[in-house]
CSV table of C-alpha atoms and ligand atoms in Angstrom, one decimal:
chain,number,residue,atom,x,y,z
E,1,MET,CA,-4.7,1.1,-28.9
E,2,ARG,CA,-5.2,4.0,-27.0
E,3,ILE,CA,-7.0,4.2,-23.5
E,4,ALA,CA,-7.3,6.8,-20.6
E,5,MET,CA,-6.4,6.4,-17.1
E,6,ILE,CA,-8.3,8.5,-14.7
E,7,GLY,CA,-6.0,9.1,-11.5
E,8,GLY,CA,-2.6,9.9,-11.4
E,9,GLY,CA,-2.1,8.0,-8.2
E,10,TYR,CA,0.7,5.3,-7.5
E,11,VAL,CA,-2.0,2.7,-9.1
E,12,GLY,CA,-3.1,5.5,-12.3
E,13,LEU,CA,0.5,6.7,-12.9
E,14,VAL,CA,2.5,3.1,-12.8
E,15,SER,CA,-0.2,1.3,-14.2
E,16,GLY,CA,-0.2,3.7,-17.2
E,17,ALA,CA,3.2,3.8,-17.6
E,18,CYS,CA,3.6,-0.2,-17.5
E,19,PHE,CA,0.5,0.1,-20.5
E,20,ALA,CA,2.6,2.4,-22.3
E,21,GLU,CA,5.7,0.0,-22.0
E,22,PHE,CA,3.2,-2.6,-23.2
E,23,GLY,CA,3.0,-0.1,-26.5
E,24,VAL,CA,0.0,1.3,-25.3
E,25,ASP,CA,-1.2,5.1,-25.9
E,26,VAL,CA,-1.7,6.3,-22.6
E,27,ALA,CA,-3.5,9.4,-21.8
E,28,VAL,CA,-3.2,9.8,-17.7
E,29,VAL,CA,-5.5,12.4,-16.3
E,30,GLU,CA,-5.3,13.5,-12.6
E,31,SER,CA,-7.0,16.3,-11.5
E,32,ASP,CA,-4.0,17.4,-8.7
E,33,PRO,CA,-2.3,20.4,-10.3
E,34,GLY,CA,0.6,20.2,-7.9
E,35,LYS,CA,1.3,16.3,-9.1
E,36,LEU,CA,0.3,17.5,-12.5
E,37,ALA,CA,3.2,20.4,-12.7
E,38,ALA,CA,5.3,17.9,-11.4
E,39,LEU,CA,4.8,14.9,-14.2
E,40,HIS,CA,4.9,18.2,-16.7
E,41,ALA,CA,8.5,19.5,-15.4
E,42,GLY,CA,9.5,15.3,-15.3
E,43,ARG,CA,9.4,15.1,-11.0
E,44,MET,CA,7.1,12.1,-10.3
E,45,PRO,CA,4.7,12.6,-7.4
E,46,ILE,CA,5.2,9.9,-5.6
E,47,PHE,CA,8.9,8.1,-4.5
E,48,GLU,CA,8.7,4.3,-6.7
E,49,PRO,CA,12.1,2.5,-7.9
E,50,GLY,CA,12.4,3.0,-11.3
E,51,LEU,CA,9.3,4.6,-12.0
E,52,ASP,CA,10.9,8.0,-13.2
E,53,ASP,CA,12.9,5.9,-16.1
E,54,LEU,CA,9.7,3.9,-17.1
E,55,VAL,CA,7.8,7.0,-17.2
E,56,ALA,CA,10.5,9.5,-18.8
E,57,SER,CA,10.9,6.3,-21.8
E,58,ASN,CA,7.4,6.5,-22.2
E,59,VAL,CA,7.0,10.2,-22.5
E,60,ALA,CA,10.0,10.7,-24.6
E,61,ALA,CA,8.7,7.8,-26.8
E,62,GLY,CA,5.0,9.5,-27.4
E,63,ARG,CA,3.0,7.0,-25.9
E,64,LEU,CA,2.5,8.4,-22.7
E,65,GLN,CA,1.0,12.3,-21.6
E,66,PHE,CA,-0.4,13.7,-18.7
E,67,GLY,CA,-3.5,16.2,-18.4
E,68,ALA,CA,-6.1,17.8,-16.8
E,69,ASP,CA,-8.6,17.6,-19.6
E,70,LEU,CA,-10.5,14.5,-18.6
E,71,ALA,CA,-12.5,15.0,-22.4
E,72,ALA,CA,-9.9,15.6,-24.4
E,73,ALA,CA,-8.2,12.8,-23.0
E,74,VAL,CA,-11.2,10.2,-23.1
E,75,ALA,CA,-11.7,11.1,-27.3
E,76,GLY,CA,-11.7,8.4,-29.5
E,77,VAL,CA,-9.7,5.8,-27.0
E,78,GLU,CA,-11.0,1.9,-26.8
E,79,ALA,CA,-11.0,1.9,-23.0
E,80,VAL,CA,-11.4,4.0,-19.7
E,81,PHE,CA,-9.3,3.1,-16.5
E,82,ILE,CA,-10.8,4.3,-13.3
E,83,ALA,CA,-7.9,4.6,-10.9
E,84,VAL,CA,-8.6,6.8,-8.1
E,85,GLY,CA,-8.5,6.8,-4.6
E,86,THR,CA,-11.4,5.2,-2.4
E,87,PRO,CA,-10.4,5.8,0.9
E,88,THR,CA,-12.1,5.0,4.0
E,89,ARG,CA,-15.5,6.8,4.2
E,90,ARG,CA,-15.5,9.2,7.6
E,91,GLY,CA,-17.9,7.5,10.3
E,92,ASP,CA,-18.6,4.2,9.4
E,93,GLY,CA,-16.0,2.0,7.7
E,94,HIS,CA,-17.2,1.8,4.0
E,95,ALA,CA,-15.4,2.0,0.8
E,96,ASP,CA,-15.5,6.4,-0.2
E,97,LEU,CA,-17.1,6.1,-3.7
E,98,THR,CA,-17.0,9.9,-4.8
E,99,TYR,CA,-14.2,9.9,-6.7
E,100,VAL,CA,-15.6,6.8,-8.7
E,101,TYR,CA,-18.1,8.2,-9.2
E,102,ALA,CA,-17.4,11.4,-10.0
E,103,ALA,CA,-15.2,10.3,-12.0
E,104,ALA,CA,-17.5,8.1,-14.0
E,105,GLU,CA,-20.0,10.6,-14.6
E,106,GLN,CA,-17.3,12.8,-16.0
E,107,VAL,CA,-16.1,10.3,-18.8
E,108,ALA,CA,-20.1,9.6,-19.2
E,109,ARG,CA,-20.3,12.7,-20.2
E,110,ALA,CA,-16.9,13.2,-22.3
E,111,LEU,CA,-17.2,10.4,-24.6
E,112,THR,CA,-17.1,10.1,-28.0
E,113,GLY,CA,-17.9,6.8,-28.9
E,114,PRO,CA,-18.3,3.2,-27.2
E,115,ALA,CA,-15.5,2.2,-25.0
E,116,VAL,CA,-15.4,-0.1,-22.0
E,117,ILE,CA,-14.8,1.7,-18.6
E,118,VAL,CA,-12.8,-0.6,-16.4
E,119,THR,CA,-12.5,0.4,-12.6
E,120,LYS,CA,-8.4,-0.2,-11.2
E,121,SER,CA,-9.8,1.3,-8.0
E,122,THR,CA,-10.6,-1.0,-5.4
E,123,VAL,CA,-14.4,-1.3,-5.0
E,124,PRO,CA,-16.8,-2.9,-2.9
E,125,VAL,CA,-19.0,-5.4,-5.1
E,126,GLY,CA,-22.1,-3.4,-7.2
E,127,THR,CA,-19.4,-0.6,-8.3
E,128,GLY,CA,-19.3,-2.0,-11.6
E,129,ARG,CA,-23.2,-2.3,-11.8
E,130,ARG,CA,-23.9,0.7,-10.4
E,131,ILE,CA,-20.9,2.8,-13.2
E,132,ALA,CA,-23.1,0.9,-16.0
E,133,GLN,CA,-26.3,2.4,-15.0
E,134,ILE,CA,-24.1,6.0,-14.5
E,135,MET,CA,-23.2,5.2,-18.4
E,136,GLY,CA,-27.1,4.2,-19.4
E,137,GLU,CA,-28.4,7.2,-17.9
E,138,THR,CA,-25.8,9.6,-19.4
E,139,ARG,CA,-25.4,8.1,-22.2
E,140,PRO,CA,-28.4,6.3,-23.9
E,141,ASP,CA,-27.1,6.9,-27.2
E,142,LEU,CA,-23.2,5.3,-26.7
E,143,ALA,CA,-22.7,1.3,-26.0
E,144,VAL,CA,-20.8,1.5,-22.7
E,145,GLU,CA,-19.3,-1.2,-21.2
E,146,VAL,CA,-18.5,-1.9,-18.0
E,147,ALA,CA,-15.6,-4.4,-17.0
E,148,SER,CA,-13.6,-4.3,-13.5
E,149,ASN,CA,-9.7,-4.9,-13.4
E,150,PRO,CA,-8.5,-4.8,-9.5
E,151,GLU,CA,-4.9,-4.1,-9.5
E,152,PHE,CA,-2.8,-6.4,-7.0
E,153,LEU,CA,0.5,-4.2,-7.4
E,154,ARG,CA,2.7,-3.4,-4.0
E,155,GLU,CA,4.3,-0.2,-3.7
E,156,GLY,CA,8.0,-0.6,-3.7
E,157,SER,CA,7.9,-3.4,-5.9
E,158,ALA,CA,5.0,-2.3,-8.1
E,159,ILE,CA,6.8,-1.9,-11.9
E,160,GLY,CA,7.5,-5.1,-11.3
E,161,ASP,CA,4.3,-6.7,-9.8
E,162,PHE,CA,2.4,-5.2,-12.7
E,163,MET,CA,5.2,-6.1,-15.8
E,164,ARG,CA,5.2,-10.0,-13.7
E,165,PRO,CA,2.1,-10.6,-12.3
E,166,ASP,CA,1.1,-13.5,-10.4
E,167,ARG,CA,-2.1,-13.2,-11.8
E,168,VAL,CA,-4.2,-10.7,-13.5
E,169,VAL,CA,-7.9,-10.8,-12.2
E,170,ILE,CA,-10.6,-9.4,-15.2
E,171,GLY,CA,-14.4,-9.2,-14.4
E,172,ALA,CA,-16.4,-8.8,-17.9
E,173,GLU,CA,-19.7,-10.1,-19.1
E,174,THR,CA,-19.1,-9.5,-22.9
E,175,GLU,CA,-16.8,-10.9,-25.6
E,176,HIS,CA,-16.0,-7.4,-26.7
E,177,ALA,CA,-14.9,-6.6,-22.9
E,178,ARG,CA,-12.7,-9.5,-22.4
E,179,GLU,CA,-10.9,-8.9,-26.1
E,180,VAL,CA,-10.5,-5.1,-25.5
E,181,LEU,CA,-8.8,-6.3,-21.9
E,182,ARG,CA,-7.1,-9.3,-23.2
E,183,ARG,CA,-5.1,-7.3,-26.0
E,184,LEU,CA,-4.1,-4.5,-23.9
E,185,TYR,CA,-2.3,-7.1,-21.7
E,186,ARG,CA,-1.2,-9.2,-24.6
E,187,PRO,CA,2.5,-9.6,-23.2
E,188,LEU,CA,1.5,-11.0,-20.2
E,189,TYR,CA,0.4,-14.3,-22.0
E,190,LEU,CA,3.8,-14.1,-23.6
E,191,ILE,CA,5.3,-15.1,-20.1
E,192,ASP,CA,2.6,-16.8,-19.3
E,193,SER,CA,0.8,-15.3,-15.8
E,194,PRO,CA,-2.5,-16.4,-15.4
E,195,ILE,CA,-5.1,-13.9,-16.6
E,196,LEU,CA,-8.9,-14.9,-15.2
E,197,PHE,CA,-11.9,-13.8,-16.6
E,198,THR,CA,-14.9,-13.6,-14.3
E,199,GLY,CA,-18.1,-12.5,-13.4
E,200,LEU,CA,-17.7,-8.0,-12.4
E,201,GLU,CA,-19.4,-9.2,-8.6
E,202,THR,CA,-16.3,-11.6,-8.3
E,203,ALA,CA,-13.5,-9.7,-9.8
E,204,GLU,CA,-14.2,-6.9,-7.3
E,205,LEU,CA,-14.9,-9.1,-4.2
E,206,THR,CA,-11.5,-10.9,-4.9
E,207,LYS,CA,-9.9,-7.7,-4.5
E,208,TYR,CA,-11.2,-7.5,-0.7
E,209,ALA,CA,-10.8,-11.3,-0.6
E,210,ALA,CA,-6.7,-11.0,-1.4
E,211,ASN,CA,-5.9,-7.7,1.0
E,212,SER,CA,-8.0,-9.0,3.9
E,213,PHE,CA,-6.9,-12.4,3.8
E,214,LEU,CA,-2.7,-11.3,3.3
E,215,ALA,CA,-3.8,-8.6,6.3
E,216,MET,CA,-5.4,-11.9,8.5
E,217,LYS,CA,-2.1,-13.6,7.6
E,218,VAL,CA,0.2,-10.5,9.6
E,219,THR,CA,-2.1,-10.6,11.9
E,220,PHE,CA,-1.8,-14.5,12.9
E,221,ILE,CA,2.3,-13.8,13.3
E,222,ASN,CA,2.1,-11.1,15.6
E,223,GLU,CA,-0.2,-12.8,17.7
E,224,MET,CA,2.1,-16.1,18.0
E,225,ALA,CA,5.1,-13.3,18.0
E,226,ASP,CA,3.1,-12.0,21.3
E,227,LEU,CA,2.6,-15.7,22.8
E,228,CYS,CA,6.0,-16.7,21.9
E,229,GLU,CA,7.1,-14.0,24.1
E,230,LYS,CA,5.1,-15.5,27.3
E,231,VAL,CA,6.5,-19.0,26.7
E,232,GLY,CA,9.8,-18.5,25.7
E,233,ALA,CA,9.6,-19.5,21.8
E,234,ASP,CA,11.5,-18.0,19.0
E,235,VAL,CA,8.4,-16.3,16.2
E,236,HIS,CA,11.1,-16.9,13.6
E,237,ASP,CA,11.1,-20.2,13.8
E,238,VAL,CA,7.4,-20.8,14.3
E,239,ALA,CA,7.7,-18.8,10.9
E,240,ARG,CA,10.2,-20.9,8.7
E,241,GLY,CA,8.3,-23.9,10.6
E,242,ILE,CA,4.7,-23.5,9.6
E,243,GLY,CA,6.1,-21.3,6.6
E,244,LEU,CA,8.1,-24.5,4.5
E,245,ASP,CA,4.4,-26.2,4.2
E,246,GLY,CA,3.6,-25.4,1.1
E,247,ARG,CA,-0.1,-24.7,2.1
E,248,ILE,CA,0.8,-22.1,4.7
E,249,GLY,CA,3.6,-20.5,2.2
E,250,ARG,CA,7.1,-18.2,3.8
E,251,LYS,CA,5.6,-15.0,2.8
E,252,PHE,CA,3.8,-12.4,4.5
E,253,LEU,CA,4.9,-14.1,7.9
E,254,HIS,CA,7.0,-11.4,9.3
E,255,PRO,CA,6.1,-10.0,12.5
E,256,GLY,CA,6.0,-6.4,13.3
E,257,PRO,CA,3.5,-3.3,14.4
E,258,GLY,CA,1.3,-4.0,13.0
E,259,TYR,CA,-0.3,-3.2,9.5
E,260,GLY,CA,-0.5,-0.4,7.7
E,261,GLY,CA,-0.3,2.0,4.5
E,262,SER,CA,-3.1,2.6,1.8
E,263,CYS,CA,-5.0,-0.6,1.2
E,264,PHE,CA,-5.0,-2.9,4.1
E,265,PRO,CA,-6.3,-1.1,6.6
E,266,LYS,CA,-9.1,0.5,4.6
E,267,ASP,CA,-10.2,-2.3,2.5
E,268,THR,CA,-10.2,-5.1,5.7
E,269,LEU,CA,-12.8,-2.4,7.1
E,270,ALA,CA,-14.4,-1.9,3.8
E,271,LEU,CA,-15.1,-5.7,3.3
E,272,VAL,CA,-16.2,-5.8,6.8
E,273,ARG,CA,-19.0,-3.9,6.1
E,274,ILE,CA,-19.4,-5.2,2.3
E,275,ALA,CA,-20.4,-8.9,4.3
E,276,GLN,CA,-22.9,-6.8,7.0
E,277,ASP,CA,-24.4,-5.8,4.5
E,278,ALA,CA,-24.9,-8.6,2.6
E,279,GLY,CA,-26.0,-10.6,6.2
E,280,ALA,CA,-22.6,-12.9,5.8
E,281,PRO,CA,-20.1,-11.2,8.3
E,282,THR,CA,-16.4,-12.4,7.8
E,283,ARG,CA,-15.9,-12.4,11.8
E,284,LEU,CA,-12.1,-13.4,11.2
E,285,ILE,CA,-11.8,-10.5,9.6
E,286,GLU,CA,-13.7,-7.7,11.8
E,287,ALA,CA,-11.3,-10.0,14.5
E,288,THR,CA,-8.1,-9.2,11.7
E,289,VAL,CA,-8.7,-4.9,12.1
E,290,ALA,CA,-9.6,-5.3,16.0
E,291,VAL,CA,-6.6,-7.0,17.0
E,292,ASN,CA,-4.3,-4.6,14.4
E,293,ASP,CA,-5.6,-1.5,15.9
E,294,ALA,CA,-5.3,-2.4,19.3
E,295,ARG,CA,-1.6,-3.5,18.7
E,296,LYS,CA,-0.4,-0.2,17.5
E,297,SER,CA,-1.3,1.0,21.4
E,298,ALA,CA,0.6,-1.9,22.7
E,299,MET,CA,3.2,-1.1,20.6
E,300,ALA,CA,4.0,2.3,21.5
E,301,ARG,CA,3.0,0.5,25.7
E,302,ARG,CA,5.7,-1.4,24.5
E,303,ILE,CA,8.3,1.4,23.7
E,304,GLU,CA,7.4,3.3,27.5
E,305,ASP,CA,8.1,-0.2,29.4
E,306,ALA,CA,11.3,-0.5,27.5
E,307,ALA,CA,12.2,2.8,28.9
E,308,GLY,CA,11.8,2.1,32.5
E,309,GLY,CA,8.2,3.2,32.5
E,310,SER,CA,8.4,6.7,30.8
E,311,VAL,CA,9.4,8.1,28.2
E,312,ARG,CA,8.9,11.7,29.6
E,313,GLY,CA,11.7,14.2,29.0
E,314,LYS,CA,13.6,11.4,27.1
E,315,THR,CA,14.6,11.6,23.6
E,316,ILE,CA,13.9,8.6,21.5
E,317,ALA,CA,15.2,8.5,17.7
E,318,VAL,CA,12.8,7.0,15.3
E,319,LEU,CA,14.3,4.9,12.0
E,320,GLY,CA,11.6,4.8,9.5
E,321,LEU,CA,8.1,6.1,9.5
E,322,THR,CA,6.8,5.0,6.0
E,323,PHE,CA,4.4,1.7,6.3
E,324,LYS,CA,7.2,-0.1,4.5
E,325,PRO,CA,10.4,0.5,2.5
E,326,GLU,CA,11.1,1.7,-0.8
E,327,THR,CA,7.7,3.9,-0.8
E,328,ASP,CA,7.1,7.6,0.6
E,329,ASP,CA,3.5,6.5,1.8
E,330,MET,CA,2.8,7.5,5.0
E,331,ARG,CA,-1.6,6.3,4.9
E,332,ASP,CA,-2.2,4.6,7.9
E,333,ALA,CA,1.7,4.0,8.6
E,334,PRO,CA,2.0,2.4,12.3
E,335,ALA,CA,4.2,5.6,12.9
E,336,ILE,CA,1.4,7.8,13.3
E,337,PRO,CA,-0.3,6.5,16.4
E,338,ILE,CA,3.0,5.4,17.8
E,339,VAL,CA,5.1,9.1,17.7
E,340,THR,CA,2.1,10.7,18.5
E,341,ARG,CA,1.5,8.8,21.7
E,342,LEU,CA,5.4,9.3,22.5
E,343,VAL,CA,4.7,12.8,22.1
E,344,GLY,CA,1.7,13.0,23.9
E,345,ASP,CA,3.6,11.3,26.9
E,346,GLY,CA,6.2,13.6,26.9
E,347,ALA,CA,9.0,12.0,24.5
E,348,VAL,CA,11.5,14.5,22.4
E,349,VAL,CA,11.2,12.6,18.7
E,350,GLN,CA,13.9,12.6,16.1
E,351,ALA,CA,13.3,10.8,13.1
E,352,TYR,CA,14.3,9.7,10.2
E,353,ASP,CA,13.3,8.1,6.6
E,354,PRO,CA,14.7,7.9,3.9
E,355,GLU,CA,11.7,9.0,1.5
E,356,GLY,CA,9.0,9.8,3.5
E,357,MET,CA,9.3,12.3,6.2
E,358,ALA,CA,8.2,15.3,4.2
E,359,GLN,CA,4.8,13.1,3.8
E,360,ALA,CA,5.1,12.3,7.4
E,361,ARG,CA,5.5,15.7,8.9
E,362,PRO,CA,1.4,17.0,7.9
E,363,MET,CA,0.4,13.4,10.1
E,364,LEU,CA,2.8,13.1,12.9
E,365,PRO,CA,2.8,15.6,15.4
E,366,GLU,CA,4.0,19.4,16.2
E,367,GLY,CA,7.7,18.9,18.2
E,368,VAL,CA,9.1,15.7,16.3
E,369,ARG,CA,12.5,16.6,14.8
E,370,TYR,CA,13.4,15.6,11.3
E,371,CYS,CA,16.7,14.6,10.8
E,372,ASP,CA,18.9,14.5,7.8
E,373,ASP,CA,20.3,11.3,8.2
E,374,ALA,CA,20.3,7.8,10.7
E,375,MET,CA,23.3,9.2,12.5
E,376,ALA,CA,22.0,12.3,13.6
E,377,ALA,CA,18.6,11.1,14.8
E,378,ILE,CA,20.4,8.6,16.9
E,379,GLY,CA,22.7,11.2,18.0
E,380,GLY,CA,22.4,11.5,21.8
E,381,ALA,CA,19.7,9.4,22.0
E,382,ASP,CA,18.2,7.6,25.1
E,383,VAL,CA,16.0,4.5,23.3
E,384,LEU,CA,16.5,3.9,19.3
E,385,VAL,CA,13.2,2.4,17.9
E,386,LEU,CA,13.1,1.2,14.7
E,387,LEU,CA,9.5,1.4,13.1
E,388,THR,CA,10.2,0.8,9.1
E,389,GLU,CA,13.2,-1.6,7.6
E,390,TRP,CA,14.7,0.3,5.1
E,391,ASN,CA,17.8,-1.2,4.2
E,392,GLU,CA,20.0,1.6,5.0
E,393,PHE,CA,19.4,1.1,9.0
E,394,ARG,CA,20.0,-2.5,8.8
E,395,ALA,CA,23.9,-1.8,8.0
E,396,LEU,CA,24.0,0.7,10.8
E,397,SER,CA,26.8,-0.9,12.9
E,398,PRO,CA,25.5,-1.6,16.9
E,399,ILE,CA,29.0,-0.5,18.1
E,400,ARG,CA,28.6,2.7,16.1
E,401,LEU,CA,24.9,3.1,17.2
E,402,LYS,CA,26.5,2.3,20.9
E,403,GLU,CA,28.7,5.2,20.8
E,404,ALA,CA,26.0,7.7,18.9
E,405,MET,CA,23.5,7.3,21.9
E,406,GLN,CA,23.5,8.6,24.8
E,407,GLY,CA,21.2,5.6,26.5
E,408,ASP,CA,21.2,1.7,26.2
E,409,VAL,CA,17.7,0.7,24.9
E,410,VAL,CA,16.7,-0.4,21.2
E,411,VAL,CA,13.7,-1.4,20.6
E,412,ASP,CA,13.8,-3.6,17.3
E,413,LEU,CA,9.9,-3.6,15.8
E,414,ARG,CA,10.9,-5.2,12.6
E,415,ASN,CA,13.6,-7.7,13.8
E,416,ILE,CA,16.1,-6.4,11.6
E,417,TYR,CA,19.3,-6.3,14.3
E,418,ASP,CA,21.0,-9.7,15.7
E,419,PRO,CA,19.9,-9.4,19.2
E,420,VAL,CA,23.3,-11.4,20.3
E,421,ALA,CA,25.2,-8.2,18.2
E,422,MET,CA,23.4,-5.5,19.9
E,423,ARG,CA,24.3,-7.2,23.7
E,424,ARG,CA,27.4,-7.7,22.9
E,425,ALA,CA,27.4,-3.8,21.8
E,426,GLY,CA,26.2,-2.9,25.1
E,427,PHE,CA,22.4,-2.3,25.0
E,428,ARG,CA,19.3,-3.5,25.8
E,429,TYR,CA,17.8,-5.1,23.0
E,430,HIS,CA,13.8,-5.7,22.7
E,431,GLY,CA,12.8,-7.2,19.8
E,432,ILE,CA,9.3,-8.7,18.4
E,433,GLY,CA,8.7,-12.5,19.7
E,434,ARG,CA,12.1,-14.0,20.6
E,435,ALA,CA,14.4,-13.7,23.9
K,1,NAD,N1,-1.5,1.9,-3.6
K,1,NAD,C1,-1.1,0.4,-3.7
K,1,NAD,O1,-0.4,0.2,-3.6
K,1,NAD,C2,-2.7,0.3,-5.0
K,1,NAD,C3,-2.3,-1.1,-5.2
K,1,NAD,C4,-3.5,-1.8,-5.8
K,1,NAD,C5,-5.4,-1.1,-5.4
K,1,NAD,N2,-4.7,0.4,-4.8
K,1,NAD,C6,-6.4,0.7,-5.2
K,1,NAD,O2,-6.1,1.9,-6.1
K,1,NAD,C7,-6.8,3.3,-6.6
K,1,NAD,C8,-5.9,3.9,-6.5
K,1,NAD,O3,-5.0,4.1,-5.2
K,1,NAD,P1,-3.7,5.2,-5.0
K,1,NAD,O4,-3.0,4.5,-3.9
K,1,NAD,O5,-3.1,5.5,-6.4
K,1,NAD,O6,-4.4,6.6,-4.9
K,1,NAD,P2,-4.1,7.8,-5.0
K,1,NAD,O7,-4.9,8.9,-3.9
K,1,NAD,O8,-2.2,8.0,-4.7
K,1,NAD,O9,-4.4,8.6,-7.0
K,1,NAD,C9,-5.6,8.6,-6.9
K,1,NAD,C10,-5.5,9.9,-7.8
K,1,NAD,O10,-6.9,10.1,-8.3
K,1,NAD,C11,-6.7,11.5,-8.8
K,1,NAD,N3,-8.1,11.9,-8.8
K,1,NAD,C12,-9.2,11.8,-8.3
K,1,NAD,N4,-10.1,12.1,-9.1
K,1,NAD,C13,-9.8,12.5,-10.1
K,1,NAD,C14,-10.3,12.7,-11.2
K,1,NAD,N5,-12.0,12.8,-11.4
K,1,NAD,N6,-9.8,12.8,-12.3
K,1,NAD,C15,-8.8,13.5,-12.2
K,1,NAD,N7,-7.7,12.5,-11.5
K,1,NAD,C16,-8.8,11.8,-10.0
K,1,NAD,C17,-6.4,12.0,-7.5
K,1,NAD,O11,-5.9,13.5,-7.4
K,1,NAD,C18,-5.0,11.1,-7.0
K,1,NAD,O12,-3.9,11.7,-7.6
K,1,NAD,C19,-7.7,2.8,-4.8
K,1,NAD,O13,-9.1,2.4,-4.9
K,1,NAD,C20,-6.8,1.6,-4.1
K,1,NAD,O14,-7.6,0.4,-2.9
K,1,NAD,C21,-4.3,0.7,-4.6
């Protein structure tokens, strides 16, 4: 079986490599010459654990190739996946579908025979129908079917998520489209991953509903953390106490500086707009968006308060910049507003992130000092701010930290350190939602 994957970013590259691992011939089309050059040189344009080996072995086996020539890639394939970006449209919060529709038109013009066009990108309800219209108008000569197959992988564990998903959602309306996708995902039947067949609109909405629900869960525990601080409770015990209830579940109940990343912020905003346009507003998600936005400025204020009311002239070590560990993705990372405000208020920021510094540079203000490792960032600092919970930061001993720093303030926005050990080492320790 042969397929084409349009877009070789986080989703296109991982899904393309995983389908190739399933035994499918995959042609990934990528329009960014820099990313393509890296892929041709055997370098991954993104950091994702295990991806380099998976790509190398499937390229060597002849099942995975990369190119810029969309027409060559889609010639004679059974399915074309669209995995291009759907960022927030400037000004109104809607998903920007420019890349999706441009890709659909390019595919329509290039097809040499009937094929199933599958959107893997996260797209608003109605996008599949519009793509079907584009196909019908551009290629009335071909039987082109449209399907929706939203992707649920998480950066940092993307390969495992794709190979052993909790479920696969497929919106398709013809038996042939369902049959093509069933064949593609056949290896998952063997491991009993549930595969849900739905209509197009349902599949499109399911993706937004999943991300918005998770964003709401994170925001809920963040609000509980604030409440815990006021009433002398411990948010971790609250999270455990509610999470052990099977109806609630323990995941996504870790307090932090607010959700970020390439999906939750844009998908919650897009769902709000989709729902408003449909005349069925999602007030819970509207509140989630507002509470999460406010949280990022609240975190900067928290750091300033911990530093004695002002950070002017103070050296702040920032450990972790990416929105979560095990990725280099800086899109909508809480580090961006927090570091920007600290620098704006006169702090000297010394930052270190194991994988995200190249991506961070263009997004953070000038003047940030980028360090080669955690200890270099901490050296001489007045305040330590832990922003992303990379494993290597968990291992730092409080005594070594204390020796390296000039000051004694630690603001741990992920609660990875033991407050007792920190205080014993002489720190004024500030976690989230616990004494
Ligand atoms: N990143 C995630 O964790 C994740 C998870 C699930 C779903 N999604 C969704 O998947 C989609 C893609 O996300 P991403 O993070 O992979 O984005 P990305 O920006 O990393 O990748 C998109 C790629 O598509 C390329 N591209 C755009 N137009 C093209 C065209 N016409 N031809 C060839 N290449 C083209 C871009 O150069 C870019 O490399 C989005 O809708 C996103 O919401 C992302």
